[in-house]
């Protein structure tokens, strides 16, 4: 009992010593102290005390202000007392990280807005990263900010309630046990887009993830696509990019009009095993899953679990995908993908899987519901699954009161709470 009391005393005393550091780029004091009444003007003052930051400390950025500097964090909190970076001041606006061009070089782009390097137990909350020098309608322009948030060899980092737009990659995450929650990522651009006949273009990805036991939940991904010289179009919501990328969870996200939902690959012949894709709603993204299992980005995938998702494709996506799920070549492995309790609502002509790639034991599938407008499964239907047609009971009430073509829009009831992302 005495030992427990002593431990609690240490914890609470350390929290009591936690400090707040305030930063306002519009501050005018000549000798700022980093307090709420006398905030620092730039991150340079923060870097001078970075080594002294303790668990429970907070870095507070003035809401509504524009931050043209990069923020580099090399510090660590504890599980019970993370170091927090968030906003302060009245109102609901976020501190905004924005690109600032240096010189006249058109190729002068910024590697990242916020970087966390070899650190742990840091929480970023209520921040925004965007670029007012990029035309929001020009998907053929390159990103001036390559990466909004770079999680570099860091663990137990949380990014929550952040908005990201007009950058190359929303979040580049290398590490384990990190969380991305309730973030909005939209309208992205290519990082590299070279007209040289190669295959090195990349960018317009919401999240690129390399690590284990990370969680991406309750985020909105919209318009994660851009034009590419090498591939015609690039981008996508989430990319798992080895070499070891296991046990991650991607849950309860909404994905609309991206260049694909998920891509899996690696530059080092990696493994991507036992990842859990659950209760996501994916609308008009073309292919929902592509596994790069042959060539320079080869990865071995096993037990990729897609459970209780809703996949809707109502018109041809820009890459004119012929199937929702595919690989570079047929895999000899068993149980590469597990499909359970999903809805595939495909009123346009598109196959569920690529022809002849899932004729064996690569795919385990039960209790899925399919509505196909001319496409094929390209695998044998399990006894627990159903293919719906206009005679199915689920359509009875609809067809009594409206033309049969309205059934194509039936699943949009699942999207009502996201109406503001569609109009």
Tab-separated table of C-alpha atoms in Angstrom:
chain	number	residue	atom	x	y	z
A	1	UNK	CA	0.000	0.000	0.000
A	2	UNK	CA	2.824	2.400	0.888
A	3	UNK	CA	4.620	1.539	-2.353
A	4	UNK	CA	1.454	2.259	-4.367
A	5	UNK	CA	0.975	5.594	-2.600
A	6	UNK	CA	4.593	6.537	-3.238
A	7	UNK	CA	4.241	5.721	-6.961
A	8	UNK	CA	1.073	7.821	-7.260
A	9	UNK	CA	2.823	10.671	-5.485
A	10	UNK	CA	5.618	10.581	-8.054
A	11	UNK	CA	3.136	10.553	-10.968
A	12	UNK	CA	1.061	13.475	-9.691
A	13	UNK	CA	4.112	15.503	-8.738
A	14	UNK	CA	5.530	15.107	-12.250
A	15	UNK	CA	2.207	16.175	-13.766
A	16	UNK	CA	2.085	19.166	-11.454
A	17	UNK	CA	5.442	20.268	-12.873
A	18	UNK	CA	4.235	20.011	-16.488
A	19	UNK	CA	4.689	23.239	-18.417
A	20	UNK	CA	2.820	24.963	-21.214
A	21	UNK	CA	4.811	26.641	-23.996
A	22	UNK	CA	2.878	29.189	-26.082
A	23	UNK	CA	3.733	30.219	-29.647
A	24	UNK	CA	2.069	33.011	-31.645
A	25	UNK	CA	3.727	34.096	-34.928
A	26	UNK	CA	2.016	37.485	-34.620
A	27	UNK	CA	3.581	38.185	-31.216
A	28	UNK	CA	5.512	41.470	-31.012
A	29	UNK	CA	7.305	41.311	-27.652
A	30	UNK	CA	11.064	41.758	-27.939
A	31	UNK	CA	11.949	39.352	-25.129
A	32	UNK	CA	9.197	36.699	-25.084
A	33	UNK	CA	9.024	34.099	-22.328
A	34	UNK	CA	6.804	31.493	-23.989
A	35	UNK	CA	3.902	32.214	-21.631
A	36	UNK	CA	0.284	32.833	-22.579
A	37	UNK	CA	0.716	36.583	-22.013
A	38	UNK	CA	4.183	36.693	-23.580
A	39	UNK	CA	4.304	33.924	-26.251
A	40	UNK	CA	7.236	33.003	-28.435
A	41	UNK	CA	7.085	34.181	-32.036
A	42	UNK	CA	8.754	31.188	-33.689
A	43	UNK	CA	9.770	27.587	-33.134
A	44	UNK	CA	13.402	28.614	-32.728
A	45	UNK	CA	12.739	29.443	-29.084
A	46	UNK	CA	11.061	26.071	-28.618
A	47	UNK	CA	14.055	24.229	-30.057
A	48	UNK	CA	16.306	25.800	-27.423
A	49	UNK	CA	14.333	24.038	-24.665
A	50	UNK	CA	13.428	20.876	-26.629
A	51	UNK	CA	15.865	18.705	-24.680
A	52	UNK	CA	14.250	19.834	-21.435
A	53	UNK	CA	10.670	18.926	-22.401
A	54	UNK	CA	9.093	16.504	-19.940
A	55	UNK	CA	6.126	14.135	-20.012
A	56	UNK	CA	2.901	16.106	-19.659
A	57	UNK	CA	4.281	19.298	-21.231
A	58	UNK	CA	2.169	21.063	-23.874
A	59	UNK	CA	3.190	23.067	-26.928
A	60	UNK	CA	0.309	25.443	-27.613
A	61	UNK	CA	-0.061	27.186	-30.980
A	62	UNK	CA	-2.303	30.219	-31.441
A	63	UNK	CA	-5.558	29.293	-33.178
A	64	UNK	CA	-6.208	30.940	-36.525
A	65	UNK	CA	-2.560	31.908	-36.999
A	66	UNK	CA	-0.416	30.877	-39.986
A	67	UNK	CA	2.765	28.956	-39.236
A	68	UNK	CA	5.236	29.044	-42.136
A	69	UNK	CA	7.973	27.175	-40.283
A	70	UNK	CA	8.517	23.443	-40.073
A	71	UNK	CA	7.942	21.934	-36.648
A	72	UNK	CA	10.551	19.315	-35.695
A	73	UNK	CA	9.845	17.329	-32.548
A	74	UNK	CA	12.452	15.145	-30.867
A	75	UNK	CA	11.029	14.525	-27.406
A	76	UNK	CA	9.074	11.883	-25.542
A	77	UNK	CA	6.293	11.708	-23.018
A	78	UNK	CA	4.850	8.734	-21.170
A	79	UNK	CA	1.710	6.700	-21.718
A	80	UNK	CA	-0.015	8.509	-18.843
A	81	UNK	CA	1.504	11.894	-19.705
A	82	UNK	CA	2.106	12.459	-23.428
A	83	UNK	CA	3.614	15.635	-24.790
A	84	UNK	CA	0.734	17.488	-26.457
A	85	UNK	CA	0.790	19.857	-29.430
A	86	UNK	CA	-2.515	21.661	-29.926
A	87	UNK	CA	-4.119	25.083	-30.243
A	88	UNK	CA	-4.938	27.785	-27.723
A	89	UNK	CA	-7.011	30.929	-27.776
A	90	UNK	CA	-10.679	31.737	-28.448
A	91	UNK	CA	-12.793	30.186	-31.194
A	92	UNK	CA	-12.768	26.861	-32.999
A	93	UNK	CA	-10.258	27.596	-35.758
A	94	UNK	CA	-7.073	25.559	-35.943
A	95	UNK	CA	-3.439	26.662	-36.056
A	96	UNK	CA	-2.542	26.414	-39.764
A	97	UNK	CA	0.770	25.159	-41.151
A	98	UNK	CA	1.168	26.629	-44.622
A	99	UNK	CA	3.776	26.563	-47.344
A	100	UNK	CA	6.060	29.556	-47.744
A	101	UNK	CA	8.064	29.675	-50.946
A	102	UNK	CA	11.760	30.415	-50.586
A	103	UNK	CA	13.306	32.168	-53.564
A	104	UNK	CA	12.248	31.862	-57.207
A	105	UNK	CA	12.896	28.162	-57.728
A	106	UNK	CA	9.648	26.555	-58.887
A	107	UNK	CA	10.924	23.166	-57.682
A	108	UNK	CA	11.548	24.485	-54.179
A	109	UNK	CA	9.178	22.306	-52.206
A	110	UNK	CA	9.032	21.538	-48.516
A	111	UNK	CA	9.682	18.029	-47.192
A	112	UNK	CA	7.109	18.197	-44.389
A	113	UNK	CA	5.150	20.535	-42.139
A	114	UNK	CA	5.462	18.580	-38.868
A	115	UNK	CA	8.009	15.854	-38.156
A	116	UNK	CA	8.319	13.596	-35.116
A	117	UNK	CA	11.669	11.804	-35.070
A	118	UNK	CA	12.692	8.884	-32.855
A	119	UNK	CA	10.199	9.875	-30.176
A	120	UNK	CA	7.227	8.362	-28.398
A	121	UNK	CA	4.027	9.318	-26.589
A	122	UNK	CA	3.316	12.554	-28.444
A	123	UNK	CA	-0.191	13.768	-29.282
A	124	UNK	CA	-0.983	16.207	-32.105
A	125	UNK	CA	-4.531	17.523	-31.855
A	126	UNK	CA	-6.549	20.130	-33.725
A	127	UNK	CA	-3.941	21.219	-36.297
A	128	UNK	CA	-4.311	22.025	-40.006
A	129	UNK	CA	-1.837	21.700	-42.874
A	130	UNK	CA	-2.618	23.201	-46.290
A	131	UNK	CA	-1.145	25.302	-49.098
A	132	UNK	CA	-2.762	28.449	-50.501
A	133	UNK	CA	-0.308	28.556	-53.416
A	134	UNK	CA	-1.720	25.382	-55.002
A	135	UNK	CA	-4.819	25.667	-57.178
A	136	UNK	CA	-7.452	23.412	-55.546
A	137	UNK	CA	-8.801	22.507	-59.004
A	138	UNK	CA	-5.449	21.686	-60.640
A	139	UNK	CA	-4.812	17.993	-59.974
A	140	UNK	CA	-1.875	18.078	-62.417
A	141	UNK	CA	0.274	20.326	-60.207
A	142	UNK	CA	2.925	18.916	-57.878
A	143	UNK	CA	2.719	19.269	-54.112
A	144	UNK	CA	4.714	22.099	-52.579
A	145	UNK	CA	4.468	20.405	-49.184
A	146	UNK	CA	5.525	16.790	-49.709
A	147	UNK	CA	4.270	15.433	-46.365
A	148	UNK	CA	1.944	17.081	-43.862
A	149	UNK	CA	2.809	14.911	-40.834
A	150	UNK	CA	5.949	12.763	-40.874
A	151	UNK	CA	6.069	10.140	-38.120
A	152	UNK	CA	9.653	8.967	-38.470
A	153	UNK	CA	10.834	5.955	-36.445
A	154	UNK	CA	8.436	6.975	-33.680
A	155	UNK	CA	5.935	5.002	-31.622
A	156	UNK	CA	2.800	5.718	-29.588
A	157	UNK	CA	2.058	8.926	-31.497
A	158	UNK	CA	-1.557	10.122	-31.777
A	159	UNK	CA	-2.779	12.453	-34.532
A	160	UNK	CA	-6.332	13.516	-33.769
A	161	UNK	CA	-8.854	15.979	-35.236
A	162	UNK	CA	-6.393	17.339	-37.799
A	163	UNK	CA	-7.227	18.649	-41.300
A	164	UNK	CA	-4.924	18.060	-44.272
A	165	UNK	CA	-5.279	19.327	-47.850
A	166	UNK	CA	-3.270	20.273	-50.956
A	167	UNK	CA	-0.146	18.333	-49.943
A	168	UNK	CA	1.551	15.252	-51.409
A	169	UNK	CA	1.104	12.721	-48.597
A	170	UNK	CA	-1.165	13.412	-45.658
A	171	UNK	CA	0.615	11.287	-43.058
A	172	UNK	CA	3.774	9.255	-43.618
A	173	UNK	CA	3.987	6.905	-40.659
A	174	UNK	CA	7.027	4.762	-39.862
A	175	UNK	CA	6.620	3.201	-36.443
A	176	UNK	CA	4.442	1.073	-34.212
A	177	UNK	CA	1.399	1.577	-31.986
A	178	UNK	CA	0.487	4.931	-33.513
A	179	UNK	CA	-3.073	6.261	-33.864
A	180	UNK	CA	-4.709	8.495	-36.487
A	181	UNK	CA	-8.219	9.403	-35.368
A	182	UNK	CA	-10.984	11.726	-36.631
A	183	UNK	CA	-8.780	13.407	-39.248
A	184	UNK	CA	-9.840	14.837	-42.627
A	185	UNK	CA	-7.556	14.338	-45.621
A	186	UNK	CA	-8.604	15.718	-48.992
A	187	UNK	CA	-7.564	17.094	-52.376
A	188	UNK	CA	-3.984	15.802	-52.623
A	189	UNK	CA	-1.200	16.131	-55.226
A	190	UNK	CA	1.713	14.120	-56.589
A	191	UNK	CA	5.084	14.425	-54.867
A	192	UNK	CA	7.069	13.134	-57.846
A	193	UNK	CA	5.635	13.369	-61.365
A	194	UNK	CA	8.342	12.998	-64.005
A	195	UNK	CA	7.743	12.772	-67.740
A	196	UNK	CA	10.721	10.508	-68.448
A	197	UNK	CA	9.114	7.161	-69.242
A	198	UNK	CA	9.968	5.693	-65.835
A	199	UNK	CA	7.837	4.275	-63.039
A	200	UNK	CA	8.882	6.468	-60.135
A	201	UNK	CA	5.899	8.808	-59.758
A	202	UNK	CA	4.279	8.834	-56.326
A	203	UNK	CA	2.061	10.922	-54.089
A	204	UNK	CA	-1.577	11.917	-53.481
A	205	UNK	CA	-1.821	9.314	-50.690
A	206	UNK	CA	-3.845	9.981	-47.569
A	207	UNK	CA	-1.701	7.798	-45.305
A	208	UNK	CA	1.411	5.753	-46.087
A	209	UNK	CA	2.053	3.282	-43.296
A	210	UNK	CA	5.067	1.129	-42.447
A	211	UNK	CA	4.923	-0.524	-39.038
A	212	UNK	CA	2.909	-2.726	-36.739
A	213	UNK	CA	-0.154	-2.394	-34.506
A	214	UNK	CA	-1.148	1.061	-35.744
A	215	UNK	CA	-4.767	2.270	-35.871
A	216	UNK	CA	-6.463	4.504	-38.459
A	217	UNK	CA	-10.022	5.226	-37.363
A	218	UNK	CA	-12.983	7.521	-38.052
A	219	UNK	CA	-11.148	9.564	-40.685
A	220	UNK	CA	-12.518	11.075	-43.901
A	221	UNK	CA	-10.499	10.677	-47.111
A	222	UNK	CA	-11.782	12.636	-50.119
A	223	UNK	CA	-10.228	13.310	-53.543
A	224	UNK	CA	-6.922	11.603	-52.801
A	225	UNK	CA	-5.855	11.510	-56.448
A	226	UNK	CA	-3.733	13.400	-58.965
A	227	UNK	CA	-2.607	12.993	-62.554
A	228	UNK	CA	0.624	11.106	-63.232
A	229	UNK	CA	2.865	10.885	-66.303
A	230	UNK	CA	3.890	7.323	-65.422
A	231	UNK	CA	0.534	5.860	-64.371
A	232	UNK	CA	-2.020	8.357	-65.757
A	233	UNK	CA	-3.359	8.761	-62.216
A	234	UNK	CA	-1.812	8.277	-58.791
A	235	UNK	CA	-2.885	8.366	-55.179
A	236	UNK	CA	-5.262	6.510	-52.901
A	237	UNK	CA	-6.510	6.626	-49.330
A	238	UNK	CA	-4.164	4.212	-47.520
A	239	UNK	CA	-0.961	2.476	-48.584
A	240	UNK	CA	0.688	-0.244	-46.510
A	241	UNK	CA	4.327	-0.156	-47.498
A	242	UNK	CA	6.302	-2.858	-45.679
A	243	UNK	CA	8.895	-4.190	-45.152
A	244	UNK	CA	7.116	-5.312	-41.963
A	245	UNK	CA	3.561	-4.079	-41.738
A	246	UNK	CA	1.510	-6.382	-39.529
A	247	UNK	CA	-1.408	-6.184	-37.133
A	248	UNK	CA	-2.668	-2.750	-38.172
A	249	UNK	CA	-6.325	-1.732	-37.896
A	250	UNK	CA	-8.159	0.497	-40.382
A	251	UNK	CA	-11.667	1.020	-39.046
A	252	UNK	CA	-14.776	3.195	-39.401
A	253	UNK	CA	-13.330	5.477	-42.079
A	254	UNK	CA	-15.153	7.125	-44.984
A	255	UNK	CA	-13.383	7.164	-48.351
A	256	UNK	CA	-14.831	9.075	-51.320
A	257	UNK	CA	-13.491	9.643	-54.848
A	258	UNK	CA	-9.918	8.522	-54.222
A	259	UNK	CA	-7.645	6.680	-56.653
A	260	UNK	CA	-8.262	3.396	-54.894
A	261	UNK	CA	-8.873	2.573	-51.251
A	262	UNK	CA	-5.800	0.485	-50.337
A	263	UNK	CA	-2.552	-0.546	-51.973
A	264	UNK	CA	-0.080	-3.005	-50.467
A	265	UNK	CA	3.560	-3.142	-51.488
A	266	UNK	CA	7.144	-2.958	-50.286
A	267	UNK	CA	10.579	-1.912	-51.489
A	268	UNK	CA	12.272	-4.745	-49.583
A	269	UNK	CA	10.305	-7.938	-50.314
A	270	UNK	CA	8.394	-7.420	-47.083
A	271	UNK	CA	5.471	-9.061	-45.317
A	272	UNK	CA	2.026	-7.644	-44.630
A	273	UNK	CA	0.127	-10.029	-42.364
A	274	UNK	CA	-2.917	-10.054	-40.091
A	275	UNK	CA	-4.194	-6.557	-40.851
A	276	UNK	CA	-7.807	-5.739	-39.979
A	277	UNK	CA	-10.007	-3.588	-42.268
A	278	UNK	CA	-13.346	-3.070	-40.519
A	279	UNK	CA	-16.554	-1.038	-41.009
A	280	UNK	CA	-15.221	1.367	-43.624
A	281	UNK	CA	-17.478	3.005	-46.209
A	282	UNK	CA	-15.804	3.364	-49.617
A	283	UNK	CA	-17.582	5.239	-52.421
A	284	UNK	CA	-16.478	5.497	-56.052
A	285	UNK	CA	-12.768	4.823	-55.622
A	286	UNK	CA	-12.428	2.191	-58.343
A	287	UNK	CA	-10.339	-0.694	-57.065
A	288	UNK	CA	-10.588	-1.066	-53.300
A	289	UNK	CA	-7.525	-3.289	-52.962
A	290	UNK	CA	-4.389	-3.876	-55.016
A	291	UNK	CA	-1.569	-6.167	-53.854
A	292	UNK	CA	1.814	-5.645	-55.499
A	293	UNK	CA	3.168	-9.198	-55.223
A	294	UNK	CA	5.530	-9.224	-58.201
A	295	UNK	CA	8.265	-6.908	-59.419
A	296	UNK	CA	10.300	-4.215	-57.634
A	297	UNK	CA	7.661	-3.591	-54.955
A	298	UNK	CA	6.893	-7.218	-54.127
A	299	UNK	CA	5.213	-7.982	-50.823
A	300	UNK	CA	3.792	-11.186	-49.346
A	301	UNK	CA	0.323	-10.761	-47.878
A	302	UNK	CA	-1.523	-13.158	-45.594
A	303	UNK	CA	-4.765	-12.941	-43.637
A	304	UNK	CA	-5.801	-9.470	-44.770
A	305	UNK	CA	-9.213	-9.278	-43.093
A	306	UNK	CA	-11.922	-7.139	-44.701
A	307	UNK	CA	-14.848	-7.342	-42.301
A	308	UNK	CA	-18.220	-5.505	-42.344
A	309	UNK	CA	-17.248	-2.862	-44.902
A	310	UNK	CA	-19.510	-1.159	-47.446
A	311	UNK	CA	-18.052	-0.834	-50.946
A	312	UNK	CA	-20.018	1.205	-53.488
A	313	UNK	CA	-19.115	1.872	-57.116
A	314	UNK	CA	-21.818	3.652	-59.112
A	315	UNK	CA	-19.849	4.961	-62.118
A	316	UNK	CA	-16.469	4.277	-63.765
A	317	UNK	CA	-13.586	5.683	-61.764
A	318	UNK	CA	-10.898	7.608	-63.631
A	319	UNK	CA	-8.565	4.592	-63.990
A	320	UNK	CA	-11.476	2.543	-65.391
A	321	UNK	CA	-10.801	-0.383	-63.053
A	322	UNK	CA	-12.187	-3.703	-64.228
A	323	UNK	CA	-12.172	-5.287	-60.761
A	324	UNK	CA	-12.399	-4.184	-57.145
A	325	UNK	CA	-9.725	-6.570	-55.810
A	326	UNK	CA	-6.596	-7.657	-57.663
A	327	UNK	CA	-2.931	-8.624	-57.434
A	328	UNK	CA	0.002	-8.241	-59.795
A	329	UNK	CA	-0.091	-12.007	-60.319
A	330	UNK	CA	-1.889	-14.995	-58.832
A	331	UNK	CA	-0.522	-15.928	-55.411
A	332	UNK	CA	0.185	-19.551	-54.400
A	333	UNK	CA	-0.540	-18.697	-50.749
A	334	UNK	CA	-3.677	-19.673	-48.885
A	335	UNK	CA	-5.969	-17.181	-47.169
A	336	UNK	CA	-4.343	-14.086	-48.593
A	337	UNK	CA	-7.628	-12.213	-48.148
A	338	UNK	CA	-10.557	-12.824	-45.802
A	339	UNK	CA	-13.916	-11.290	-46.825
A	340	UNK	CA	-16.693	-11.470	-44.249
A	341	UNK	CA	-19.975	-9.583	-43.774
A	342	UNK	CA	-19.237	-6.962	-46.443
A	343	UNK	CA	-21.632	-5.241	-48.836
A	344	UNK	CA	-20.463	-4.866	-52.432
A	345	UNK	CA	-22.881	-2.502	-54.166
A	346	UNK	CA	-21.804	-2.346	-57.797
A	347	UNK	CA	-24.588	-1.137	-60.139
A	348	UNK	CA	-21.994	-0.394	-62.837
A	349	UNK	CA	-20.177	-3.188	-64.656
A	350	UNK	CA	-17.151	-4.038	-62.520
A	351	UNK	CA	-15.978	-7.413	-61.205
A	352	UNK	CA	-15.435	-8.096	-57.517
A	353	UNK	CA	-12.067	-9.816	-58.106
A	354	UNK	CA	-9.760	-10.051	-61.099
A	355	UNK	CA	-10.459	-13.037	-63.303
A	356	UNK	CA	-8.578	-16.272	-62.471
A	357	UNK	CA	-6.671	-14.806	-59.503
A	358	UNK	CA	-8.894	-16.200	-56.754
A	359	UNK	CA	-9.935	-19.609	-58.057
A	360	UNK	CA	-7.994	-21.451	-55.344
A	361	UNK	CA	-7.641	-20.893	-51.625
A	362	UNK	CA	-6.268	-17.363	-51.838
A	363	UNK	CA	-9.679	-15.986	-50.824
A	364	UNK	CA	-11.757	-17.023	-47.802
A	365	UNK	CA	-15.219	-15.459	-48.014
A	366	UNK	CA	-18.475	-15.825	-46.067
A	367	UNK	CA	-21.651	-13.833	-45.366
A	368	UNK	CA	-21.072	-11.162	-47.997
A	369	UNK	CA	-23.845	-9.411	-49.919
A	370	UNK	CA	-23.364	-8.546	-53.598
A	371	UNK	CA	-25.401	-6.384	-55.941
A	372	UNK	CA	-23.864	-6.597	-59.408
A	373	UNK	CA	-24.840	-4.482	-62.390
A	374	UNK	CA	-23.158	-6.654	-64.993
A	375	UNK	CA	-19.907	-7.589	-63.263
A	376	UNK	CA	-18.800	-11.003	-62.010
A	377	UNK	CA	-17.537	-12.432	-58.740
A	378	UNK	CA	-14.838	-14.532	-60.449
A	379	UNK	CA	-15.033	-17.016	-57.578
A	380	UNK	CA	-17.646	-19.504	-56.403
A	381	UNK	CA	-20.354	-18.075	-54.164
A	382	UNK	CA	-20.303	-19.458	-50.613
A	383	UNK	CA	-23.586	-20.848	-49.277
A	384	UNK	CA	-23.704	-18.061	-46.677
A	385	UNK	CA	-23.495	-15.322	-49.331
A	386	UNK	CA	-26.131	-13.727	-51.557
A	387	UNK	CA	-26.204	-12.041	-54.925
A	388	UNK	CA	-29.141	-9.645	-54.994
A	389	UNK	CA	-31.340	-8.959	-57.981
A	390	UNK	CA	-34.535	-6.981	-58.423
A	391	UNK	CA	-36.634	-9.903	-57.165
A	392	UNK	CA	-34.810	-9.946	-53.806
A	393	UNK	CA	-36.910	-9.120	-50.747
A	394	UNK	CA	-34.652	-6.231	-49.826
A	395	UNK	CA	-35.963	-4.327	-52.874
A	396	UNK	CA	-39.684	-4.970	-52.411
A	397	UNK	CA	-40.615	-1.727	-50.680
A	398	UNK	CA	-38.434	0.336	-52.997
A	399	UNK	CA	-39.822	-1.066	-56.234
A	400	UNK	CA	-43.427	-0.662	-55.036
A	401	UNK	CA	-43.066	3.119	-54.996
A	402	UNK	CA	-40.383	3.970	-57.543
A	403	UNK	CA	-38.689	2.915	-60.734
A	404	UNK	CA	-36.384	-0.057	-60.472
A	405	UNK	CA	-33.298	2.026	-61.297
A	406	UNK	CA	-33.571	3.671	-57.886
A	407	UNK	CA	-32.244	0.483	-56.336
A	408	UNK	CA	-28.829	1.547	-57.579
A	409	UNK	CA	-28.905	4.266	-54.938
A	410	UNK	CA	-30.337	2.194	-52.107
A	411	UNK	CA	-27.119	1.898	-50.049
A	412	UNK	CA	-26.640	5.653	-49.961
A	413	UNK	CA	-28.639	5.581	-46.747
A	414	UNK	CA	-25.346	4.501	-45.192
A	415	UNK	CA	-23.820	7.793	-46.318
A	416	UNK	CA	-26.428	10.255	-45.043
A	417	UNK	CA	-24.238	11.416	-42.173
A	418	UNK	CA	-21.495	12.222	-44.698
A	419	UNK	CA	-23.686	14.294	-47.051
A	420	UNK	CA	-21.415	17.330	-46.670
A	421	UNK	CA	-18.529	15.379	-48.220
A	422	UNK	CA	-20.519	14.406	-51.313
A	423	UNK	CA	-22.267	17.592	-52.471
